[in-house]
């Protein structure tokens, strides 16, 4: 029989990812926390969107829309790509790669893949002696389609195949995202709705299959007349956790430099009971335009767990 152990910090990471509902990791935990499979599906992607606190459902105006609201890609009228890397906690790393192909007449196809690598774990025997190391990870493949319905409305759908592996054990699942986006006639306001991760496990790590992290998202974005910034706000309702509020702002008067700031209530889950770190949940970032490319960076302090860094390259051709 094999026994596995990881560091206490890694345990905090998993608690921060999967649990919530209180003022701390050790505080009140939602009764549904930890009941869903494939929790990596809840990790936000894209440095720009993360710097905005994850408030991107109503904005959804770049390649990150593939994750936050696929209806947004119907407004993209050229070939676009996104490549992202995320340096997470305690050796955990993730990545995201996507491609959007405009079909004309307000229609578009998108494809993306993402992964999460857990890093190395220590394997021990029944006496606690280290016998080696093992790892694990998650992988996702997805295809999206979107179309315009008149001038104001876009609709989108994404189909996903999910794979998870820990040592000799693996699990698979399928899911869909359903989304809609409204844009005002002068593009000063937009709003979005999305049902995310509607699906089920095909196979599980253990004997019983778990539900997927079904999430309902609603968002609003505004570009006030005459002002050089955007504002965005989301409310996120996961079935396995408490509601999350996300707020973001982007200042673009310094083009080609974009400055971003965001806040997300879920950040409080990374703070241990005795912590006095009030910055968990905030995020900052920048973007730099270079011809048809944009390089973006986001920084998210996560209290006792450390710091999270994302870098993303997007562009068209």
Phi, psi and omega in degrees: 000135181258143178239139182240146173215152177230174181288161178296328179296319179298324177297322177295323178301310181297322177297318180294325180285317194259336184251172178177197174091007178222190179270002181198166175299324183267004184272208181295134181243133177303138184296340179266358183297139178078010183263357182252150175275166173052053183295344177297341178297343182269356181281121181296151181237162176082121183298321180296310182296321179293320177297336176271017178076009185083008180275082189226358182295320180275338179277297170038052185244015175219193187295336178295347177302335177308324180268315190274329180189092185298343177300333182295335184287347178294340180269358178272125188249024177209178175282129183227156177222162175217134176229126183224146176229140183231116174269104188266200183277158173035057176072004176282140181219149177218163180212161183213132178222133182214161180218136179239131181239112178288133181258356184087162178057035177071030178235150180206151173245146177223151178223140175206161177223146176217159180214159170225124176256126185284347187087192184264137175247155178269130176259133180233162173271187185292347179261003179087009179277133180293130180243359180151199180228158173216169182220185179194172180184173179233153180215142182225135170240136184215152174228135183238150173225144181213154179209151174275144173238094189075198183276326193267332190247139171238148175231145181213157178215145177230134174251137187232143167243131188239137180225136179226140180219132173229111184053245183266004185251147180215161178215152178225160178198167175228151181204163174228152170246137177239130189215157175216151178219138176246136177231132180291165188292338175256007177060027176273339181227148174208156179214154182216153175228146182206140167253120189245137175066046175274105184180204184200165175280139170273322176213157186232166177291327180247203183280330183254143177272141180254160176285161176273162181283070180301133184221139174250130183235140173221139184212161180220143178222149182218140172241088187304141183301128175079001182248140186271046177207161175245151174236143179216152180211139178230150163241129187239127185240087176281142181287343182250022181197179178281160177301147181238136175249132179234136180229143180211157175215145181227125181254123187235018179288346182261020182314136017277010180264133174244134180245132187229147179216139180212169178210142184218127184295340181294340182300335180296340180291342180274359185260122178290163189303322184270002185286143174249019180281111181266002185268349179299130183108337176276156176212149177224159179189170177223160173223144180233124178274131175227099185057240182265014180248154169224128176256123184237148178226142177224141179237130180230106174288139184230044173051234187295341182276344180113210186238150181238131182236137176229144174225136185221138174244127177233158180181175179228163179202000000 
